[in-house]
PDB file of N, CA and C in Angstrom:
ATOM      1  N   MET Z   1       0.846  -1.165   0.000  1.00  0.00           N
ATOM      2  CA  MET Z   1       0.000   0.000   0.000  1.00  0.00           C
ATOM      3  C   MET Z   1       0.897   1.235   0.000  1.00  0.00           C
ATOM      4  N   THR Z   2       0.586   2.188  -0.868  1.00  0.00           N
ATOM      5  CA  THR Z   2       1.396   3.399  -0.971  1.00  0.00           C
ATOM      6  C   THR Z   2       0.766   4.519  -0.159  1.00  0.00           C
ATOM      7  N   ARG Z   3       1.505   5.596  -0.032  1.00  0.00           N
ATOM      8  CA  ARG Z   3       0.960   6.754   0.699  1.00  0.00           C
ATOM      9  C   ARG Z   3      -0.297   7.281   0.016  1.00  0.00           C
ATOM     10  N   ARG Z   4      -0.314   7.228  -1.293  1.00  0.00           N
ATOM     11  CA  ARG Z   4      -1.483   7.717  -2.021  1.00  0.00           C
ATOM     12  C   ARG Z   4      -2.715   6.898  -1.640  1.00  0.00           C
ATOM     13  N   HIS Z   5      -2.537   5.587  -1.509  1.00  0.00           N
ATOM     14  CA  HIS Z   5      -3.657   4.734  -1.106  1.00  0.00           C
ATOM     15  C   HIS Z   5      -4.101   5.065   0.309  1.00  0.00           C
ATOM     16  N   LEU Z   6      -3.149   5.344   1.197  1.00  0.00           N
ATOM     17  CA  LEU Z   6      -3.499   5.683   2.573  1.00  0.00           C
ATOM     18  C   LEU Z   6      -4.282   6.988   2.645  1.00  0.00           C
ATOM     19  N   LYS Z   7      -3.990   7.925   1.749  1.00  0.00           N
ATOM     20  CA  LYS Z   7      -4.708   9.201   1.751  1.00  0.00           C
ATOM     21  C   LYS Z   7      -6.177   9.004   1.390  1.00  0.00           C
ATOM     22  N   LEU Z   8      -6.476   7.950   0.662  1.00  0.00           N
ATOM     23  CA  LEU Z   8      -7.853   7.691   0.262  1.00  0.00           C
ATOM     24  C   LEU Z   8      -8.694   7.132   1.412  1.00  0.00           C
ATOM     25  N   LEU Z   9      -8.035   6.590   2.432  1.00  0.00           N
ATOM     26  CA  LEU Z   9      -8.748   6.044   3.586  1.00  0.00           C
ATOM     27  C   LEU Z   9      -9.056   7.153   4.591  1.00  0.00           C
ATOM     28  N   PRO Z  10     -10.150   7.032   5.329  1.00  0.00           N
ATOM     29  CA  PRO Z  10     -10.384   7.973   6.418  1.00  0.00           C
ATOM     30  C   PRO Z  10      -9.225   7.901   7.415  1.00  0.00           C
ATOM     31  N   ALA Z  11      -8.953   9.000   8.089  1.00  0.00           N
ATOM     32  CA  ALA Z  11      -7.782   9.100   8.967  1.00  0.00           C
ATOM     33  C   ALA Z  11      -7.725   7.974   9.993  1.00  0.00           C
ATOM     34  N   GLY Z  12      -8.809   7.659  10.624  1.00  0.00           N
ATOM     35  CA  GLY Z  12      -8.826   6.608  11.637  1.00  0.00           C
ATOM     36  C   GLY Z  12      -8.532   5.239  11.046  1.00  0.00           C
ATOM     37  N   CYS Z  13      -9.024   4.973   9.847  1.00  0.00           N
ATOM     38  CA  CYS Z  13      -8.788   3.676   9.207  1.00  0.00           C
ATOM     39  C   CYS Z  13      -7.318   3.513   8.823  1.00  0.00           C
ATOM     40  N   ALA Z  14      -6.718   4.574   8.319  1.00  0.00           N
ATOM     41  CA  ALA Z  14      -5.303   4.510   7.932  1.00  0.00           C
ATOM     42  C   ALA Z  14      -4.447   4.222   9.157  1.00  0.00           C
ATOM     43  N   PHE Z  15      -4.735   4.905  10.262  1.00  0.00           N
ATOM     44  CA  PHE Z  15      -3.971   4.680  11.489  1.00  0.00           C
ATOM     45  C   PHE Z  15      -4.155   3.252  11.988  1.00  0.00           C
ATOM     46  N   ALA Z  16      -5.386   2.758  11.975  1.00  0.00           N
ATOM     47  CA  ALA Z  16      -5.670   1.401  12.438  1.00  0.00           C
ATOM     48  C   ALA Z  16      -4.971   0.372  11.553  1.00  0.00           C
ATOM     49  N   LEU Z  17      -4.968   0.606  10.250  1.00  0.00           N
ATOM     50  CA  LEU Z  17      -4.310  -0.308   9.327  1.00  0.00           C
ATOM     51  C   LEU Z  17      -2.803  -0.342   9.571  1.00  0.00           C
ATOM     52  N   LEU Z  18      -2.193   0.816   9.723  1.00  0.00           N
ATOM     53  CA  LEU Z  18      -0.754   0.873   9.968  1.00  0.00           C
ATOM     54  C   LEU Z  18      -0.389   0.232  11.310  1.00  0.00           C
ATOM     55  N   THR Z  19      -1.202   0.450  12.314  1.00  0.00           N
ATOM     56  CA  THR Z  19      -0.962  -0.153  13.628  1.00  0.00           C
ATOM     57  C   THR Z  19      -1.056  -1.672  13.541  1.00  0.00           C
ATOM     58  N   ALA Z  20      -2.056  -2.169  12.831  1.00  0.00           N
ATOM     59  CA  ALA Z  20      -2.226  -3.614  12.684  1.00  0.00           C
ATOM     60  C   ALA Z  20      -1.052  -4.236  11.939  1.00  0.00           C
ATOM     61  N   LEU Z  21      -0.609  -3.595  10.862  1.00  0.00           N
ATOM     62  CA  LEU Z  21       0.526  -4.111  10.105  1.00  0.00           C
ATOM     63  C   LEU Z  21       1.799  -4.113  10.935  1.00  0.00           C
ATOM     64  N   ALA Z  22       1.996  -3.077  11.725  1.00  0.00           N
ATOM     65  CA  ALA Z  22       3.187  -3.016  12.578  1.00  0.00           C
ATOM     66  C   ALA Z  22       3.160  -4.108  13.634  1.00  0.00           C
ATOM     67  N   SER Z  23       1.993  -4.382  14.200  1.00  0.00           N
ATOM     68  CA  SER Z  23       1.916  -5.408  15.239  1.00  0.00           C
ATOM     69  C   SER Z  23       2.120  -6.803  14.663  1.00  0.00           C
ATOM     70  N   ILE Z  24       1.705  -7.018  13.423  1.00  0.00           N
ATOM     71  CA  ILE Z  24       1.929  -8.315  12.784  1.00  0.00           C
ATOM     72  C   ILE Z  24       3.424  -8.545  12.617  1.00  0.00           C
ATOM     73  N   GLY Z  25       4.144  -7.544  12.145  1.00  0.00           N
ATOM     74  CA  GLY Z  25       5.589  -7.665  11.981  1.00  0.00           C
ATOM     75  C   GLY Z  25       6.288  -7.872  13.302  1.00  0.00           C
ATOM     76  N   ALA Z  26       5.864  -7.178  14.331  1.00  0.00           N
ATOM     77  CA  ALA Z  26       6.483  -7.317  15.652  1.00  0.00           C
ATOM     78  C   ALA Z  26       6.196  -8.686  16.252  1.00  0.00           C
ATOM     79  N   ALA Z  27       5.020  -9.226  15.991  1.00  0.00           N
ATOM     80  CA  ALA Z  27       4.668 -10.530  16.550  1.00  0.00           C
ATOM     81  C   ALA Z  27       5.429 -11.652  15.869  1.00  0.00           C
ATOM     82  N   ALA Z  28       5.779 -11.501  14.606  1.00  0.00           N
ATOM     83  CA  ALA Z  28       6.484 -12.551  13.879  1.00  0.00           C
ATOM     84  C   ALA Z  28       7.907 -12.724  14.398  1.00  0.00           C
ATOM     85  N   ALA Z  29       8.574 -11.655  14.742  1.00  0.00           N
ATOM     86  CA  ALA Z  29       9.970 -11.740  15.184  1.00  0.00           C
ATOM     87  C   ALA Z  29      10.137 -12.547  16.474  1.00  0.00           C
ATOM     88  N   PRO Z  30       9.353 -12.288  17.541  1.00  0.00           N
ATOM     89  CA  PRO Z  30       9.544 -13.081  18.750  1.00  0.00           C
ATOM     90  C   PRO Z  30       9.227 -14.561  18.544  1.00  0.00           C
ATOM     91  N   ALA Z  31       8.245 -14.873  17.715  1.00  0.00           N
ATOM     92  CA  ALA Z  31       7.910 -16.273  17.469  1.00  0.00           C
ATOM     93  C   ALA Z  31       9.080 -16.971  16.796  1.00  0.00           C
ATOM     94  N   ASP Z  32       9.688 -16.306  15.821  1.00  0.00           N
ATOM     95  CA  ASP Z  32      10.846 -16.854  15.134  1.00  0.00           C
ATOM     96  C   ASP Z  32      12.003 -17.013  16.109  1.00  0.00           C
ATOM     97  N   SER Z  33      12.174 -16.033  16.962  1.00  0.00           N
ATOM     98  CA  SER Z  33      13.231 -16.082  17.964  1.00  0.00           C
ATOM     99  C   SER Z  33      13.003 -17.240  18.932  1.00  0.00           C
ATOM    100  N   GLY Z  34      11.761 -17.440  19.316  1.00  0.00           N
ATOM    101  CA  GLY Z  34      11.436 -18.550  20.212  1.00  0.00           C
ATOM    102  C   GLY Z  34      11.699 -19.899  19.566  1.00  0.00           C
ATOM    103  N   ALA Z  35      11.369 -20.013  18.291  1.00  0.00           N
ATOM    104  CA  ALA Z  35      11.629 -21.261  17.565  1.00  0.00           C
ATOM    105  C   ALA Z  35      13.125 -21.510  17.454  1.00  0.00           C
ATOM    106  N   ALA Z  36      13.881 -20.470  17.149  1.00  0.00           N
ATOM    107  CA  ALA Z  36      15.335 -20.609  17.039  1.00  0.00           C
ATOM    108  C   ALA Z  36      15.926 -21.029  18.374  1.00  0.00           C
ATOM    109  N   ARG Z  37      15.462 -20.413  19.444  1.00  0.00           N
ATOM    110  CA  ARG Z  37      15.990 -20.743  20.768  1.00  0.00           C
ATOM    111  C   ARG Z  37      15.648 -22.183  21.148  1.00  0.00           C
ATOM    112  N   ALA Z  38      14.436 -22.615  20.831  1.00  0.00           N
ATOM    113  CA  ALA Z  38      14.033 -23.996  21.150  1.00  0.00           C
ATOM    114  C   ALA Z  38      14.894 -24.995  20.377  1.00  0.00           C
ATOM    115  N   GLU Z  39      15.149 -24.708  19.109  1.00  0.00           N
ATOM    116  CA  GLU Z  39      16.004 -25.585  18.308  1.00  0.00           C
ATOM    117  C   GLU Z  39      17.426 -25.588  18.862  1.00  0.00           C
ATOM    118  N   TRP Z  40      17.934 -24.405  19.193  1.00  0.00           N
ATOM    119  CA  TRP Z  40      19.279 -24.303  19.749  1.00  0.00           C
ATOM    120  C   TRP Z  40      19.373 -25.087  21.050  1.00  0.00           C
ATOM    121  N   MET Z  41      18.344 -24.997  21.865  1.00  0.00           N
ATOM    122  CA  MET Z  41      18.354 -25.674  23.160  1.00  0.00           C
ATOM    123  C   MET Z  41      18.458 -27.189  22.982  1.00  0.00           C
ATOM    124  N   THR Z  42      17.837 -27.719  21.947  1.00  0.00           N
ATOM    125  CA  THR Z  42      17.955 -29.143  21.648  1.00  0.00           C
ATOM    126  C   THR Z  42      19.423 -29.510  21.416  1.00  0.00           C
ATOM    127  N   GLY Z  43      20.116 -28.665  20.652  1.00  0.00           N
ATOM    128  CA  GLY Z  43      21.543 -28.891  20.422  1.00  0.00           C
ATOM    129  C   GLY Z  43      22.353 -28.758  21.698  1.00  0.00           C
ATOM    130  N   PHE Z  44      21.984 -27.793  22.526  1.00  0.00           N
ATOM    131  CA  PHE Z  44      22.721 -27.582  23.770  1.00  0.00           C
ATOM    132  C   PHE Z  44      22.573 -28.781  24.712  1.00  0.00           C
ATOM    133  N   VAL Z  45      21.391 -29.363  24.749  1.00  0.00           N
ATOM    134  CA  VAL Z  45      21.172 -30.550  25.583  1.00  0.00           C
ATOM    135  C   VAL Z  45      22.065 -31.699  25.092  1.00  0.00           C
ATOM    136  N   LYS Z  46      22.177 -31.844  23.763  1.00  0.00           N
ATOM    137  CA  LYS Z  46      23.077 -32.866  23.205  1.00  0.00           C
ATOM    138  C   LYS Z  46      24.522 -32.579  23.599  1.00  0.00           C
ATOM    139  N   LEU Z  47      24.905 -31.313  23.531  1.00  0.00           N
ATOM    140  CA  LEU Z  47      26.264 -30.914  23.898  1.00  0.00           C
ATOM    141  C   LEU Z  47      26.554 -31.241  25.359  1.00  0.00           C
ATOM    142  N   GLU Z  48      25.614 -30.935  26.230  1.00  0.00           N
ATOM    143  CA  GLU Z  48      25.774 -31.244  27.654  1.00  0.00           C
ATOM    144  C   GLU Z  48      25.894 -32.750  27.882  1.00  0.00           C
ATOM    145  N   ALA Z  49      25.096 -33.521  27.166  1.00  0.00           N
ATOM    146  CA  ALA Z  49      25.169 -34.977  27.299  1.00  0.00           C
ATOM    147  C   ALA Z  49      26.523 -35.494  26.815  1.00  0.00           C
ATOM    148  N   ALA Z  50      27.039 -34.901  25.747  1.00  0.00           N
ATOM    149  CA  ALA Z  50      28.362 -35.293  25.242  1.00  0.00           C
ATOM    150  C   ALA Z  50      29.449 -34.946  26.253  1.00  0.00           C
ATOM    151  N   ASP Z  51      29.372 -33.765  26.829  1.00  0.00           N
ATOM    152  CA  ASP Z  51      30.347 -33.369  27.859  1.00  0.00           C
ATOM    153  C   ASP Z  51      30.300 -34.328  29.052  1.00  0.00           C
ATOM    154  N   LYS Z  52      29.104 -34.741  29.428  1.00  0.00           N
ATOM    155  CA  LYS Z  52      28.958 -35.685  30.542  1.00  0.00           C
ATOM    156  C   LYS Z  52      29.587 -37.030  30.185  1.00  0.00           C
ATOM    157  N   ALA Z  53      29.376 -37.470  28.938  1.00  0.00           N
ATOM    158  CA  ALA Z  53      29.967 -38.734  28.503  1.00  0.00           C
ATOM    159  C   ALA Z  53      31.493 -38.656  28.534  1.00  0.00           C
ATOM    160  N   VAL Z  54      32.047 -37.516  28.135  1.00  0.00           N
ATOM    161  CA  VAL Z  54      33.502 -37.334  28.187  1.00  0.00           C
ATOM    162  C   VAL Z  54      33.975 -37.388  29.637  1.00  0.00           C
ATOM    163  N   ALA Z  55      33.257 -36.718  30.519  1.00  0.00           N
ATOM    164  CA  ALA Z  55      33.634 -36.722  31.935  1.00  0.00           C
ATOM    165  C   ALA Z  55      33.613 -38.132  32.516  1.00  0.00           C
ATOM    166  N   GLU Z  56      32.759 -38.980  31.965  1.00  0.00           N
ATOM    167  CA  GLU Z  56      32.672 -40.377  32.411  1.00  0.00           C
ATOM    168  C   GLU Z  56      33.594 -41.281  31.597  1.00  0.00           C
ATOM    169  N   ASN Z  57      34.448 -40.654  30.764  1.00  0.00           N
ATOM    170  CA  ASN Z  57      35.419 -41.372  29.926  1.00  0.00           C
ATOM    171  C   ASN Z  57      34.734 -42.304  28.927  1.00  0.00           C
ATOM    172  N   ASN Z  58      33.575 -41.880  28.412  1.00  0.00           N
ATOM    173  CA  ASN Z  58      32.822 -42.666  27.445  1.00  0.00           C
ATOM    174  C   ASN Z  58      32.851 -41.940  26.099  1.00  0.00           C
ATOM    175  N   MET Z  59      34.000 -42.021  25.434  1.00  0.00           N
ATOM    176  CA  MET Z  59      34.192 -41.301  24.180  1.00  0.00           C
ATOM    177  C   MET Z  59      33.299 -41.830  23.054  1.00  0.00           C
ATOM    178  N   MET Z  60      32.994 -43.115  23.089  1.00  0.00           N
ATOM    179  CA  MET Z  60      32.139 -43.698  22.046  1.00  0.00           C
ATOM    180  C   MET Z  60      30.729 -43.108  22.101  1.00  0.00           C
ATOM    181  N   ALA Z  61      30.255 -42.768  23.257  1.00  0.00           N
ATOM    182  CA  ALA Z  61      28.939 -42.141  23.386  1.00  0.00           C
ATOM    183  C   ALA Z  61      29.020 -40.642  23.089  1.00  0.00           C
ATOM    184  N   ALA Z  62      30.154 -40.028  23.416  1.00  0.00           N
ATOM    185  CA  ALA Z  62      30.289 -38.572  23.267  1.00  0.00           C
ATOM    186  C   ALA Z  62      30.342 -38.135  21.809  1.00  0.00           C
ATOM    187  N   LEU Z  63      31.086 -38.861  20.974  1.00  0.00           N
ATOM    188  CA  LEU Z  63      31.286 -38.424  19.599  1.00  0.00           C
ATOM    189  C   LEU Z  63      29.989 -38.226  18.821  1.00  0.00           C
ATOM    190  N   PRO Z  64      29.063 -39.196  18.801  1.00  0.00           N
ATOM    191  CA  PRO Z  64      27.818 -38.948  18.055  1.00  0.00           C
ATOM    192  C   PRO Z  64      26.990 -37.800  18.643  1.00  0.00           C
ATOM    193  N   LEU Z  65      27.055 -37.625  19.954  1.00  0.00           N
ATOM    194  CA  LEU Z  65      26.312 -36.522  20.574  1.00  0.00           C
ATOM    195  C   LEU Z  65      26.893 -35.175  20.147  1.00  0.00           C
ATOM    196  N   TYR Z  66      28.225 -35.076  20.105  1.00  0.00           N
ATOM    197  CA  TYR Z  66      28.855 -33.842  19.626  1.00  0.00           C
ATOM    198  C   TYR Z  66      28.478 -33.570  18.170  1.00  0.00           C
ATOM    199  N   LYS Z  67      28.471 -34.618  17.350  1.00  0.00           N
ATOM    200  CA  LYS Z  67      28.110 -34.450  15.940  1.00  0.00           C
ATOM    201  C   LYS Z  67      26.657 -33.997  15.788  1.00  0.00           C
ATOM    202  N   GLU Z  68      25.771 -34.568  16.590  1.00  0.00           N
ATOM    203  CA  GLU Z  68      24.364 -34.159  16.534  1.00  0.00           C
ATOM    204  C   GLU Z  68      24.198 -32.709  16.980  1.00  0.00           C
ATOM    205  N   ALA Z  69      24.890 -32.340  18.046  1.00  0.00           N
ATOM    206  CA  ALA Z  69      24.811 -30.957  18.530  1.00  0.00           C
ATOM    207  C   ALA Z  69      25.300 -29.995  17.463  1.00  0.00           C
ATOM    208  N   LEU Z  70      26.425 -30.314  16.827  1.00  0.00           N
ATOM    209  CA  LEU Z  70      26.969 -29.460  15.771  1.00  0.00           C
ATOM    210  C   LEU Z  70      25.985 -29.323  14.621  1.00  0.00           C
ATOM    211  N   ALA Z  71      25.393 -30.424  14.217  1.00  0.00           N
ATOM    212  CA  ALA Z  71      24.417 -30.388  13.115  1.00  0.00           C
ATOM    213  C   ALA Z  71      23.222 -29.502  13.469  1.00  0.00           C
ATOM    214  N   ILE Z  72      22.768 -29.581  14.696  1.00  0.00           N
ATOM    215  CA  ILE Z  72      21.637 -28.751  15.127  1.00  0.00           C
ATOM    216  C   ILE Z  72      22.027 -27.278  15.127  1.00  0.00           C
ATOM    217  N   PHE Z  73      23.198 -26.948  15.679  1.00  0.00           N
ATOM    218  CA  PHE Z  73      23.638 -25.555  15.701  1.00  0.00           C
ATOM    219  C   PHE Z  73      23.786 -25.005  14.278  1.00  0.00           C
ATOM    220  N   GLU Z  74      24.325 -25.802  13.372  1.00  0.00           N
ATOM    221  CA  GLU Z  74      24.462 -25.368  11.977  1.00  0.00           C
ATOM    222  C   GLU Z  74      23.101 -25.156  11.326  1.00  0.00           C
ATOM    223  N   GLU Z  75      22.155 -26.021  11.643  1.00  0.00           N
ATOM    224  CA  GLU Z  75      20.801 -25.888  11.094  1.00  0.00           C
ATOM    225  C   GLU Z  75      20.111 -24.633  11.630  1.00  0.00           C
ATOM    226  N   VAL Z  76      20.292 -24.352  12.905  1.00  0.00           N
ATOM    227  CA  VAL Z  76      19.713 -23.132  13.469  1.00  0.00           C
ATOM    228  C   VAL Z  76      20.311 -21.906  12.769  1.00  0.00           C
ATOM    229  N   ARG Z  77      21.618 -21.914  12.569  1.00  0.00           N
ATOM    230  CA  ARG Z  77      22.271 -20.782  11.891  1.00  0.00           C
ATOM    231  C   ARG Z  77      21.756 -20.643  10.457  1.00  0.00           C
ATOM    232  N   ARG Z  78      21.516 -21.775   9.778  1.00  0.00           N
ATOM    233  CA  ARG Z  78      21.017 -21.728   8.403  1.00  0.00           C
ATOM    234  C   ARG Z  78      19.572 -21.226   8.348  1.00  0.00           C
ATOM    235  N   ARG Z  79      18.725 -21.727   9.252  1.00  0.00           N
ATOM    236  CA  ARG Z  79      17.304 -21.386   9.230  1.00  0.00           C
ATOM    237  C   ARG Z  79      16.994 -20.031   9.850  1.00  0.00           C
ATOM    238  N   HIS Z  80      17.836 -19.596  10.799  1.00  0.00           N
ATOM    239  CA  HIS Z  80      17.594 -18.340  11.514  1.00  0.00           C
ATOM    240  C   HIS Z  80      18.896 -17.512  11.539  1.00  0.00           C
ATOM    241  N   PRO Z  81      19.317 -17.005  10.395  1.00  0.00           N
ATOM    242  CA  PRO Z  81      20.628 -16.339  10.323  1.00  0.00           C
ATOM    243  C   PRO Z  81      20.757 -15.101  11.211  1.00  0.00           C
ATOM    244  N   GLN Z  82      19.667 -14.473  11.577  1.00  0.00           N
ATOM    245  CA  GLN Z  82      19.724 -13.273  12.404  1.00  0.00           C
ATOM    246  C   GLN Z  82      19.697 -13.579  13.891  1.00  0.00           C
ATOM    247  N   TRP Z  83      19.454 -14.834  14.241  1.00  0.00           N
ATOM    248  CA  TRP Z  83      19.316 -15.174  15.656  1.00  0.00           C
ATOM    249  C   TRP Z  83      20.678 -15.413  16.291  1.00  0.00           C
ATOM    250  N   ASN Z  84      21.064 -14.595  17.203  1.00  0.00           N
ATOM    251  CA  ASN Z  84      22.241 -14.739  18.057  1.00  0.00           C
ATOM    252  C   ASN Z  84      23.470 -15.319  17.342  1.00  0.00           C
ATOM    253  N   PRO Z  85      23.953 -14.644  16.296  1.00  0.00           N
ATOM    254  CA  PRO Z  85      25.074 -15.200  15.532  1.00  0.00           C
ATOM    255  C   PRO Z  85      26.339 -15.408  16.349  1.00  0.00           C
ATOM    256  N   SER Z  86      26.597 -14.565  17.337  1.00  0.00           N
ATOM    257  CA  SER Z  86      27.827 -14.755  18.126  1.00  0.00           C
ATOM    258  C   SER Z  86      27.764 -16.048  18.932  1.00  0.00           C
ATOM    259  N   LEU Z  87      26.610 -16.380  19.488  1.00  0.00           N
ATOM    260  CA  LEU Z  87      26.464 -17.624  20.239  1.00  0.00           C
ATOM    261  C   LEU Z  87      26.600 -18.827  19.325  1.00  0.00           C
ATOM    262  N   LEU Z  88      25.950 -18.766  18.167  1.00  0.00           N
ATOM    263  CA  LEU Z  88      26.044 -19.882  17.231  1.00  0.00           C
ATOM    264  C   LEU Z  88      27.473 -20.060  16.729  1.00  0.00           C
ATOM    265  N   ASN Z  89      28.133 -18.969  16.398  1.00  0.00           N
ATOM    266  CA  ASN Z  89      29.524 -19.082  15.941  1.00  0.00           C
ATOM    267  C   ASN Z  89      30.411 -19.675  17.033  1.00  0.00           C
ATOM    268  N   TYR Z  90      30.176 -19.290  18.259  1.00  0.00           N
ATOM    269  CA  TYR Z  90      30.944 -19.828  19.384  1.00  0.00           C
ATOM    270  C   TYR Z  90      30.756 -21.337  19.493  1.00  0.00           C
ATOM    271  N   ARG Z  91      29.521 -21.792  19.386  1.00  0.00           N
ATOM    272  CA  ARG Z  91      29.244 -23.219  19.525  1.00  0.00           C
ATOM    273  C   ARG Z  91      29.716 -24.015  18.310  1.00  0.00           C
ATOM    274  N   ILE Z  92      29.678 -23.417  17.132  1.00  0.00           N
ATOM    275  CA  ILE Z  92      30.059 -24.123  15.911  1.00  0.00           C
ATOM    276  C   ILE Z  92      31.573 -24.137  15.727  1.00  0.00           C
ATOM    277  N   ASN Z  93      32.209 -23.038  16.038  1.00  0.00           N
ATOM    278  CA  ASN Z  93      33.660 -22.939  15.820  1.00  0.00           C
ATOM    279  C   ASN Z  93      34.377 -23.295  17.078  1.00  0.00           C
TER     280      ASN Z  93
END
């Protein structure tokens, strides 16, 4: 919608439309952020389990868990490139 189109609407309708559009955009970002965090947390749980396996000297159990955690972190970075890049880079690198 252009400014010219907004001028054709009554003042109250234009304001209501702009407010609604802004709230839709604002609502989408936290949901995406929540999804990214939930996916990341799955990887973090795998990472913690791998660290525990290492502490118990169980390298055979740790290696696949580390690989799964890495794959999850890479997938989160691919699917949500704007979500916490410094944290993802830290976990991946």
